[in-house]
Coordinates of C-alpha atoms and ligand atoms in Angstrom, one line a residue:
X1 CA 0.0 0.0 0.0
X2 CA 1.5 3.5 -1.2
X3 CA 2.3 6.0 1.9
X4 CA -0.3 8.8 2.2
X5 CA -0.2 12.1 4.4
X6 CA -3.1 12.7 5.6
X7 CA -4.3 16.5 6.3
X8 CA -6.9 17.4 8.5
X9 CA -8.9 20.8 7.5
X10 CA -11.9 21.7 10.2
X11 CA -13.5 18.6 9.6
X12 CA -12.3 17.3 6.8
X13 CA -9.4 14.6 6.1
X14 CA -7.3 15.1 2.8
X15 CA -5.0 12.1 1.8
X16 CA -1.6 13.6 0.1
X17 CA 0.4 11.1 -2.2
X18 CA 3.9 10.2 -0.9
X19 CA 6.4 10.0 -3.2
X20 CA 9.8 8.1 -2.7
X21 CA 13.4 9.1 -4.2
X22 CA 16.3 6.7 -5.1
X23 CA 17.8 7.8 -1.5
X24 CA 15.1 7.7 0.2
X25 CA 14.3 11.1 0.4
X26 CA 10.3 11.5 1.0
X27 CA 7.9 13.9 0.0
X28 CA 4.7 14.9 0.2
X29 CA 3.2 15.6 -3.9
X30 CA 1.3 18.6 -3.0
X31 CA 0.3 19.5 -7.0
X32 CA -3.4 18.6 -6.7
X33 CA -3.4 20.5 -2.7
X34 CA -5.3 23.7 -3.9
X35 CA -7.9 22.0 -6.4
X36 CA -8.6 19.2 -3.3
X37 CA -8.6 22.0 -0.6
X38 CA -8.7 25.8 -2.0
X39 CA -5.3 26.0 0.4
X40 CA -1.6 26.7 -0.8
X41 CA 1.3 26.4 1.3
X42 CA 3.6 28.9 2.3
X43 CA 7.3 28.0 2.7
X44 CA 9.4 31.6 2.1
X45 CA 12.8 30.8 1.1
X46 CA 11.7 27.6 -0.2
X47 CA 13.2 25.5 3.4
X48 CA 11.3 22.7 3.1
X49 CA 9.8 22.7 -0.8
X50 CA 11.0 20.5 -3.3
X51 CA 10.4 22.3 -6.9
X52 CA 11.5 19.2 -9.4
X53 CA 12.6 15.7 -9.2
X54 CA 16.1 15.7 -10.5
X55 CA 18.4 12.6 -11.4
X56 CA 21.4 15.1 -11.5
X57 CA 22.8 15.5 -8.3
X58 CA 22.5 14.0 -4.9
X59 CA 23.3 16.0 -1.7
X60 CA 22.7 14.4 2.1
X61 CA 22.9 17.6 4.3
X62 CA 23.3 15.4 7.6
X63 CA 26.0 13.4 6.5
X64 CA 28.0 15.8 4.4
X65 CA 27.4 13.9 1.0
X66 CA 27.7 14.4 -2.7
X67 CA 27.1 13.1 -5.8
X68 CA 27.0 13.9 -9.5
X69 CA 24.6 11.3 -11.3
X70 CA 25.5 8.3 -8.4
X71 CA 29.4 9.2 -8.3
X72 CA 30.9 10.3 -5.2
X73 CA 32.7 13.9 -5.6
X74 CA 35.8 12.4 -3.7
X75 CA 36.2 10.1 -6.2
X76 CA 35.1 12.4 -9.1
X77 CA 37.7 15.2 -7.8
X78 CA 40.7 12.8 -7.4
X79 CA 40.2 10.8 -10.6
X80 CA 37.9 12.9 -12.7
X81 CA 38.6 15.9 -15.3
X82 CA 36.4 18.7 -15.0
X83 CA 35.3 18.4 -19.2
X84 CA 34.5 14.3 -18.1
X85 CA 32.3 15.5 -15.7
X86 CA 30.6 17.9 -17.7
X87 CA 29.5 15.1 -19.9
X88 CA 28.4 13.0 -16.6
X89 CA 26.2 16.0 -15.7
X90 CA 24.6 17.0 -19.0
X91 CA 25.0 13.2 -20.4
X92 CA 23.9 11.3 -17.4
X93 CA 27.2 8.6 -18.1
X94 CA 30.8 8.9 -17.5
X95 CA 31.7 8.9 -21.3
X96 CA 33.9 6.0 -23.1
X97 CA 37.0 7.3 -24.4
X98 CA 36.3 7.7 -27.4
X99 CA 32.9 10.0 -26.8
X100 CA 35.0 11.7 -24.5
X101 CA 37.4 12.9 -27.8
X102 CA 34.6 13.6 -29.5
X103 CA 33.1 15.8 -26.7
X104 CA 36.1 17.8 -26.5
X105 CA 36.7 18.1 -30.3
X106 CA 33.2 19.4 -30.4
X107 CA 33.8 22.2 -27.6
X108 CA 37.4 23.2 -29.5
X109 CA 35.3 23.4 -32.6
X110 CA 32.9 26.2 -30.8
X111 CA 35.4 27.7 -28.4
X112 CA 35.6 31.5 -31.1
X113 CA 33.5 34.4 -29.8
X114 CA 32.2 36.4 -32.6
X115 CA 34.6 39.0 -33.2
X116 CA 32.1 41.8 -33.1
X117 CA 31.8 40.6 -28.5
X118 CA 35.0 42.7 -28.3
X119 CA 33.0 45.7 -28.7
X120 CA 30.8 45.0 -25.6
X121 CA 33.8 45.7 -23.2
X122 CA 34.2 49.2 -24.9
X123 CA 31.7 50.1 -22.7
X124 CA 32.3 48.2 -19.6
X125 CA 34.0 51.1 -17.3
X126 CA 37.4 50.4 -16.4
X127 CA 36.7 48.7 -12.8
X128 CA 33.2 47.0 -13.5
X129 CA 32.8 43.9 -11.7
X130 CA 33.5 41.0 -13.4
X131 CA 30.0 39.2 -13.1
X132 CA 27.8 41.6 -14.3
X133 CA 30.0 41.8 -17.6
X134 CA 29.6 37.9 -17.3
X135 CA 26.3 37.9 -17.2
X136 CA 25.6 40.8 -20.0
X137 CA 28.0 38.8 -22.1
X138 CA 26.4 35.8 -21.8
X139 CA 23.0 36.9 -22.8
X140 CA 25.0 39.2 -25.4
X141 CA 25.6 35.6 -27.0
X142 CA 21.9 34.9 -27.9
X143 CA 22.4 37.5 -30.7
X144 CA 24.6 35.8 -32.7
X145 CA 23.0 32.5 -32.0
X146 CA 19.5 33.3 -33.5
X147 CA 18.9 29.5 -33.9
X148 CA 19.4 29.3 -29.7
X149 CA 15.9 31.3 -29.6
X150 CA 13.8 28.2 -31.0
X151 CA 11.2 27.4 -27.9
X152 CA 11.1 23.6 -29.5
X153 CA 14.3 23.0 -30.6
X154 CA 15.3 18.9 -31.7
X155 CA 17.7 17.5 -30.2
X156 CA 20.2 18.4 -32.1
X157 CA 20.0 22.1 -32.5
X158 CA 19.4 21.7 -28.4
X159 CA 23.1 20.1 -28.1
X160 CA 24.4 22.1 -30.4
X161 CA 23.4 25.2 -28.4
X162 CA 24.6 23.3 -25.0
X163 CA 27.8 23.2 -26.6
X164 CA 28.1 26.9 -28.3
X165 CA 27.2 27.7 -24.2
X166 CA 29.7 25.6 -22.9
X167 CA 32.8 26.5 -25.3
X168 CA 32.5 29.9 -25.8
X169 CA 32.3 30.4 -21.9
X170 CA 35.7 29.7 -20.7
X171 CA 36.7 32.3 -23.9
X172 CA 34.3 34.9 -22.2
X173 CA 35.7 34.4 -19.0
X174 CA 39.6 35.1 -20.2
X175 CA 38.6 37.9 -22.1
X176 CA 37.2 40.0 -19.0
X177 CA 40.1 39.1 -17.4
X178 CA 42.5 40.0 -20.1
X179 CA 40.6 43.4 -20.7
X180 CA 40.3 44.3 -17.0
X181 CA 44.4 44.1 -17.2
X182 CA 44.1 46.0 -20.7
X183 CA 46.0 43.4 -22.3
X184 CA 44.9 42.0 -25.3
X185 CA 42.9 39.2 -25.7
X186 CA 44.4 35.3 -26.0
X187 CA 43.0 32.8 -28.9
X188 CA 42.2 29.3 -27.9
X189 CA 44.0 26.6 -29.6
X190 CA 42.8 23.4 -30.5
X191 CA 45.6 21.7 -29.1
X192 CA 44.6 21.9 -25.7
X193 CA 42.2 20.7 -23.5
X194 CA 39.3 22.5 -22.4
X195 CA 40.8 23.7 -18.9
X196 CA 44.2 23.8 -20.2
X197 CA 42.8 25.9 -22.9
X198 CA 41.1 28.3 -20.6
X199 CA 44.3 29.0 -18.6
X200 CA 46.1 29.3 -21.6
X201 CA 43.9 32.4 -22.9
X202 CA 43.6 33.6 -19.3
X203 CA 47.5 33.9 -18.9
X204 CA 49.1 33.8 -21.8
X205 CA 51.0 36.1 -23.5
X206 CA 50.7 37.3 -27.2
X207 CA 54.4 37.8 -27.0
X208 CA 55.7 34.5 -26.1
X209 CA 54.4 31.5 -25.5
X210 CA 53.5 30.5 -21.9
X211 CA 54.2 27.1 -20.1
X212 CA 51.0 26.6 -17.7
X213 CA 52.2 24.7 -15.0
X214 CA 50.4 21.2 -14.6
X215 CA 49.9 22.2 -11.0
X216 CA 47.5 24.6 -12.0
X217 CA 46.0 22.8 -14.8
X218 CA 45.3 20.0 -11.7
X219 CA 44.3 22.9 -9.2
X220 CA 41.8 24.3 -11.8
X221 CA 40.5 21.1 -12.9
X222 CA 40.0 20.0 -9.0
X223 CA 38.1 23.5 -8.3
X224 CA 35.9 23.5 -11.5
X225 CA 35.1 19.8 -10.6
X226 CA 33.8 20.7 -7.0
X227 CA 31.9 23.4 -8.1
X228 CA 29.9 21.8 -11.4
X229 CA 26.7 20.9 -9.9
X230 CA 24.4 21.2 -6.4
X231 CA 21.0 20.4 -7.1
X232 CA 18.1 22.9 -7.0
X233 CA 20.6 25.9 -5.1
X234 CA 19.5 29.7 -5.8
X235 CA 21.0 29.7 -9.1
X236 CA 20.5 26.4 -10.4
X237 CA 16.8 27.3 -9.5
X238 CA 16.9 30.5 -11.3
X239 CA 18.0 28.8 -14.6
X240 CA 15.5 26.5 -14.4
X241 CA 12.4 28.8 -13.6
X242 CA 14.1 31.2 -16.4
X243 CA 14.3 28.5 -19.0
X244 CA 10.8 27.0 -17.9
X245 CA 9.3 30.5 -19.8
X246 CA 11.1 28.3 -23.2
X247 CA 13.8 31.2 -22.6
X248 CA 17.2 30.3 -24.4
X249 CA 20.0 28.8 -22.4
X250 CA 22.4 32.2 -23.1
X251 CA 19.5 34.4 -20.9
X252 CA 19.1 31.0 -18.5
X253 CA 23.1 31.1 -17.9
X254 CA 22.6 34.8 -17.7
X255 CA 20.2 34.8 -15.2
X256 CA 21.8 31.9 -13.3
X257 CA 25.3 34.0 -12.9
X258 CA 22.9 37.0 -12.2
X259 CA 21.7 34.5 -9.2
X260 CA 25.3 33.5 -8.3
X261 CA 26.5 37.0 -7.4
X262 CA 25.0 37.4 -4.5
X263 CA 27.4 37.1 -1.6
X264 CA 25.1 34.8 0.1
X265 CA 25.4 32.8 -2.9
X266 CA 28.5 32.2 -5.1
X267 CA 29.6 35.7 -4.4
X268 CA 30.5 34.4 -1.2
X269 CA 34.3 33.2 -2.3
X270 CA 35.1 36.7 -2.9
X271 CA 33.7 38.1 0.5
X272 CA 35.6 35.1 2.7
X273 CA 38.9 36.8 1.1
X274 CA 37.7 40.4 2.0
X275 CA 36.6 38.9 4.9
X276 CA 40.2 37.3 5.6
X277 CA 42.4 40.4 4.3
X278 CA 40.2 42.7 7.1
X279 CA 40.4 40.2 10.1
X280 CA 44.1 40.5 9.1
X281 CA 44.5 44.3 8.7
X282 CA 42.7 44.6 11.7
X283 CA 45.7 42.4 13.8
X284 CA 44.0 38.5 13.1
X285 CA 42.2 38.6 16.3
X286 CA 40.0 36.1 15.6
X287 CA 38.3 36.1 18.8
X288 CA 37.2 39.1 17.8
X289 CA 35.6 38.4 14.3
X290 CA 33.8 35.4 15.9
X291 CA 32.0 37.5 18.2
X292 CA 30.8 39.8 15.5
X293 CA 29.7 37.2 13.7
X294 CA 27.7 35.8 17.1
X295 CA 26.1 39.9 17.8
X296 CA 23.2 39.9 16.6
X297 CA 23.1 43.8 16.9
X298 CA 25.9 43.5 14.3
X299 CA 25.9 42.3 10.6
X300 CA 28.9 40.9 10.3
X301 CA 28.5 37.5 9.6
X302 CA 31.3 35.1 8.9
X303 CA 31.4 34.7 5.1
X304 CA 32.0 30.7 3.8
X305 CA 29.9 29.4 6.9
X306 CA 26.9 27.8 6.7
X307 CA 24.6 26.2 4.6
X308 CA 20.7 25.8 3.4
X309 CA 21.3 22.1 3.1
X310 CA 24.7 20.9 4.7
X311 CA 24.1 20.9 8.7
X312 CA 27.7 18.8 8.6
X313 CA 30.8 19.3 6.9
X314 CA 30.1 20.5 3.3
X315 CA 32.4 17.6 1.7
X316 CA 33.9 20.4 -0.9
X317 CA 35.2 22.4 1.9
X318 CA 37.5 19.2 3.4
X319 CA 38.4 18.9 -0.4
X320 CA 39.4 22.1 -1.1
X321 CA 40.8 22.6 2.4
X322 CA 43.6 19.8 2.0
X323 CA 44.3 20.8 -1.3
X324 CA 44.9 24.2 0.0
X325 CA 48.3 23.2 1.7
X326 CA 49.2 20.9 -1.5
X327 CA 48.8 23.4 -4.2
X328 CA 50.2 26.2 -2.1
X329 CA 53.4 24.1 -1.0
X330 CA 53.7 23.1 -4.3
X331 CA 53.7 26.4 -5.8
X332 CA 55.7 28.0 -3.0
X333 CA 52.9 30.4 -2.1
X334 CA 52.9 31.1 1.6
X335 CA 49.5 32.9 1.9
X336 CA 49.0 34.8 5.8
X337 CA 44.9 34.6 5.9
X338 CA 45.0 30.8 4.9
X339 CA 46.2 30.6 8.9
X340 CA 43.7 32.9 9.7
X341 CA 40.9 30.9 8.0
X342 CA 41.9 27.2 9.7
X343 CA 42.0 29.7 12.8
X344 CA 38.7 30.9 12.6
X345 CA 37.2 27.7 11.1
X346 CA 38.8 25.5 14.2
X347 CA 37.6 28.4 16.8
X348 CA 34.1 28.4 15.4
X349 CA 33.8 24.3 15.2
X350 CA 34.3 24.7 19.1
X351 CA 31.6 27.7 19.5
X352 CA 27.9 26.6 20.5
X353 CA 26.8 29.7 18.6
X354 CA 28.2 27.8 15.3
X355 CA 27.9 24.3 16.7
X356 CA 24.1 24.6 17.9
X357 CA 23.2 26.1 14.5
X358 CA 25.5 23.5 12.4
X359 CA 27.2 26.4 10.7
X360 CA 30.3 24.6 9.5
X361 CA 32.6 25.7 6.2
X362 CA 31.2 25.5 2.6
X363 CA 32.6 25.2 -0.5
X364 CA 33.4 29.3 -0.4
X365 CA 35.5 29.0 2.7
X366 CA 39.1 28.0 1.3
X367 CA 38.4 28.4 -2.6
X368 CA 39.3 31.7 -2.7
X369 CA 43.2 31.2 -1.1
X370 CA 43.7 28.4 -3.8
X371 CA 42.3 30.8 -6.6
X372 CA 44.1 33.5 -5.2
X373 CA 47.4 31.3 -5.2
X374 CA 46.5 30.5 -9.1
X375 CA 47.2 34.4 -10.0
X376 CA 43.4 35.0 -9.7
X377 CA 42.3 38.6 -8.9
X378 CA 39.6 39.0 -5.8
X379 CA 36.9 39.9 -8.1
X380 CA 37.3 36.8 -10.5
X381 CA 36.5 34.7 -7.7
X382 CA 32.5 34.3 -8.3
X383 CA 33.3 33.9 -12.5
X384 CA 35.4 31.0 -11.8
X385 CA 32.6 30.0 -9.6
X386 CA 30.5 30.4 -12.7
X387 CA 32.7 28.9 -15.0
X388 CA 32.7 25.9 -12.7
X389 CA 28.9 25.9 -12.6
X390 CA 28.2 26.0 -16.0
X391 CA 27.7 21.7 -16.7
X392 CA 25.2 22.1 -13.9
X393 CA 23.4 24.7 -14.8
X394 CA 23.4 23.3 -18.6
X395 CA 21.7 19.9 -16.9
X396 CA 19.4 21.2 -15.0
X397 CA 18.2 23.3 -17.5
X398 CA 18.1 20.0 -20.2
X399 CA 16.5 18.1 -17.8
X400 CA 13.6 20.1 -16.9
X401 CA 13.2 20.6 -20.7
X402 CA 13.3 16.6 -21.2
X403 CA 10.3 16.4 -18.9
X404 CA 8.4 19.2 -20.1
X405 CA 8.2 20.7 -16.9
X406 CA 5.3 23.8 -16.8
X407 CA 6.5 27.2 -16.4
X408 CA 7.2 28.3 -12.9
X409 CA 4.9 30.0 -11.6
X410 CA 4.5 30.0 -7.5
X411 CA 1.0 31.2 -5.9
X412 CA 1.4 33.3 -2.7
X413 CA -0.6 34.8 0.6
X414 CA -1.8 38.4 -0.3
X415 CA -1.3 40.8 2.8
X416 CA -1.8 44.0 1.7
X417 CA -4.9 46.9 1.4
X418 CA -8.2 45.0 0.8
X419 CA -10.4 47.3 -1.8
X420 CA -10.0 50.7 -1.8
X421 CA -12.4 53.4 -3.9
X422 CA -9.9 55.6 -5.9
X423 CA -10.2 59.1 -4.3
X424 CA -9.6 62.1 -7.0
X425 CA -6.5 64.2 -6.2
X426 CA -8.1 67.3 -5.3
X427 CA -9.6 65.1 -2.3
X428 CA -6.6 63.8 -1.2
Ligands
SDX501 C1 26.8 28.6 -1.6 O1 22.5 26.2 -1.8 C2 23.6 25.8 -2.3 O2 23.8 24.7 -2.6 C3 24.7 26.9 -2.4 C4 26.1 26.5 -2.7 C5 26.2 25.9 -4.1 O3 27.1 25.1 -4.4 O4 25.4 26.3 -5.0 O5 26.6 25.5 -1.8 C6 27.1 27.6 -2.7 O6 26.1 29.5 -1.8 C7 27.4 28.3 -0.3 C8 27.0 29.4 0.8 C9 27.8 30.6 0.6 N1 27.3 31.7 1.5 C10 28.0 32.1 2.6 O7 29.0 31.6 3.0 C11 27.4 33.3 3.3 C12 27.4 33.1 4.8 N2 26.4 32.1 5.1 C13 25.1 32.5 5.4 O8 24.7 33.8 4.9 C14 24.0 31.4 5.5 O9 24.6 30.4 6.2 C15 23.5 30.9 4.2 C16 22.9 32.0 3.4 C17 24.5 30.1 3.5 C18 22.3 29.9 4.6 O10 21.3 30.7 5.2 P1 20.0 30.0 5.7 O11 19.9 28.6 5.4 O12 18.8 30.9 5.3 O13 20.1 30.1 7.3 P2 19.8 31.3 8.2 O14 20.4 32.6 7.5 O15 18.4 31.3 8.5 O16 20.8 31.0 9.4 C19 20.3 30.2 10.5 C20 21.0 30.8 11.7 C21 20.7 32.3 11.9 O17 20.8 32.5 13.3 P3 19.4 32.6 14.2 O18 18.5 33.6 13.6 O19 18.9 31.2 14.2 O20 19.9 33.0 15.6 O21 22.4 30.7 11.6 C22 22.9 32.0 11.6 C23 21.8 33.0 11.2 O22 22.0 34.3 11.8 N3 24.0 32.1 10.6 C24 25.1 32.7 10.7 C25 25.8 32.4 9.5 N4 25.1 31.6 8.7 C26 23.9 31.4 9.4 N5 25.7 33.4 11.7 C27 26.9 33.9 11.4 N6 27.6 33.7 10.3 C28 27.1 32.9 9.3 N7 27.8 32.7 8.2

């Protein structure tokens, strides 16, 4: 016998459909609530509402677990290349070698930006931030891609757009980094691999060619890998509910890095540096910080903590935190605020503030030393972020095209004036 929930209203019983996932994750199927009962829920923020059923990712909040399509992320970030799991993602499969060329011959084949992009930046000013010329850019790329703007597109011009998305990203990416140095801008080539490719038009040099250490190409593809996918987060929600409207994937990605901004978001691997670089002006008294972050009269907050979903460990953050040391001992780079972090982080896991609330570190905590270690400016933090996000974004969206999912439309609770008669000015 299927589970039910039943609902008690005054004096009636409703029975609400359980539904089961693969992990065992319940819910109760509240589609048919209003028609059976006249009632909508109310669940700001979305805490407890599930708005799809994904086979994409799997996160367990409790016990600090995740998974792309089944696989582990240890596994995936030790073994994995951040291109192979872009195909698990958007795919569904870990690709056979062979589709695994063809993928990346098909991304070299799109990774050009239409020359006439370049004129865009002309009117960036000098010191605009780096995600909102992402996400004008991005959208900028529907005009050249007129056949992206079919609503029913086969599955072929679909892929071939997911692609176009995909490529010409990582050359978007360089380029507002290249133009917020005022150098000029770095051609792929075919040669390399997709990563390898991106850090080779990111730093490179039109006057010599440029070696990119493999212990970058390794960091980058590590990073990229940790942040491809996380189920239905702020962002990944945005591109879905954009592209639900039959929007395009360039305006979906647009909106999605739009989403991913935010500090409380994706932004947040810019404001844990910020964060880190004040604490240490201000003498590292961490002490301090921590009971800033506690005041409630006080809005400091301690950026790269906490989670909507993780009340454990976020399994990223113990990734990216032991390959913190690696990649910095291995590129010499002694950075002061990655000891202030491990402070903070091992003063906080000891605070009942932090420990009654589960706030632990997230993927934002220690990303930012490692980028920063790269040769990454502050400010291209939350683009990298992007660029990492991108295959999970791209899935999402796919998938909740593949099941025809209706637009997105929530209800809500009305609280303001009831009717009013309009009163003429000369009354008022
Ligand atoms: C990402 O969703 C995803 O999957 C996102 C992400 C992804 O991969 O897509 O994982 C990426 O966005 C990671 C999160 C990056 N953001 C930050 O690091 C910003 C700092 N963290 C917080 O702002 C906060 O923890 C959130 C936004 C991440 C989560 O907020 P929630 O779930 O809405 O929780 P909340 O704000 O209601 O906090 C619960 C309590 C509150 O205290 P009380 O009102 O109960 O007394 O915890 C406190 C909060 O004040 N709290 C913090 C805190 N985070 C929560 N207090 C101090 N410092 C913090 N960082």
């Amino acid at each position: 016998m299927a589970e039910t929930a039943q609902l008690k209203i005054g004096d009636k019983t409703f029975e609400l459909p359980v539904i089961e996932g693969t992990e065992g994750e319940k819910a109760i199927d509240i589609s048919k609530l209003r028609d059976q009962t006249g009632y909508v829920t109310l669940d700001i923020g979305y805490k407890n509402t599930g708005a799809t059923k994904s086979a994409i990712t799997f996160l367990d909040g409790e016990q600090g677990i995740l998974k792309y399509r089944g696989y582990p992320i240890e596994q995936l970030a030790e073994k994995s290349s951040f291109i192979e799991v872009a195909y698990l993602l958007i795919y569904g499969e870990l690709p056979s070698a062979e589709k695994l060329k063809s993928f990346q011959y098909e991304l070299s084949r799109h990774t050009l930006v239409h020359e006439d992009m370049k004129k865009f930046f002309d009117g960036f000013p000098s010191k605009s931030h780096p995600m909102g010329q992402l996400s004008s850019l991005v959208s900028a790329l529907s005009a050249f891609y007129p056949e992206s703007l079919k609503p029913s597109q086969t599955t072929e011009e679909l892929n071939q757009s997911i692609i176009k998305m995909l490529a010409k990203m990582a050359t978007v990416v360089s380029w507002i980094y290249k133009k917020s140095l005022g150098h000029p801008v770095i051609y792929p080539q075919n040669k390399y691999d997709y990563v390898t490719n991106f850090l080779h038009m990111t730093f490179g040099q039109r006057t010599e060619e440029v070696e990119i250490d493999p212990v970058v190409i390794d960091a980058m593809n590590k990073l990229l890998i940790l942040h491809a996918d996380h189920e239905q987060n702020c962002s990944a929600s945005t591109v879905r509910i954009v592209g639900s409207s039959d929007s395009n994937i360039y305006a979906s990605v647009s909106a999605g890095i739009s989403a991913l901004w935010g500090p409380l978001h994706g932004g947040a691997n810019q404001a844990v540096i910020e964060m880190l670089e004040k604490i240490k002006e201000d003498g590292g008294d961490t002490d301090k910080w921590i009971a800033k972050a506690k005041d409630k009269n006080d809005p400091f907050r301690l950026m790269g903590f906490g989670h909507r979903v993780y009340k454990n460990f976020d399994p990223r953050a113990r990734i990216i935190k032991k390959a913190c040391d690696d990649i910095l001992e291995k590129l010499g780079v002694n950075d002061e605020v990655l000891e202030i972090a491990k402070k903070l982080e091992e003063v906080a896991l000891k605070d009942p503030y932090f420990v009654e609330r589960k706030l632990y570190p997230n993927v934002d905590f220690y990303s930012g030393i490692i980028y920063r270690a790269l040769g990454f400016p502050t400010d291209m933090f939350t683009v990298l972020f992007a660029l990492g996000r991108l295959p999970g974004w791209i899935a999402q969206w796919k998938e909740m095209k593949e099941n025809k999912e209706p637009i997105g439309r929530p209800r809500q609770i009305y609280v303001g004036a009831t009717t009013k008669e309009y009163v003429e000015i000369a009354n008022r």
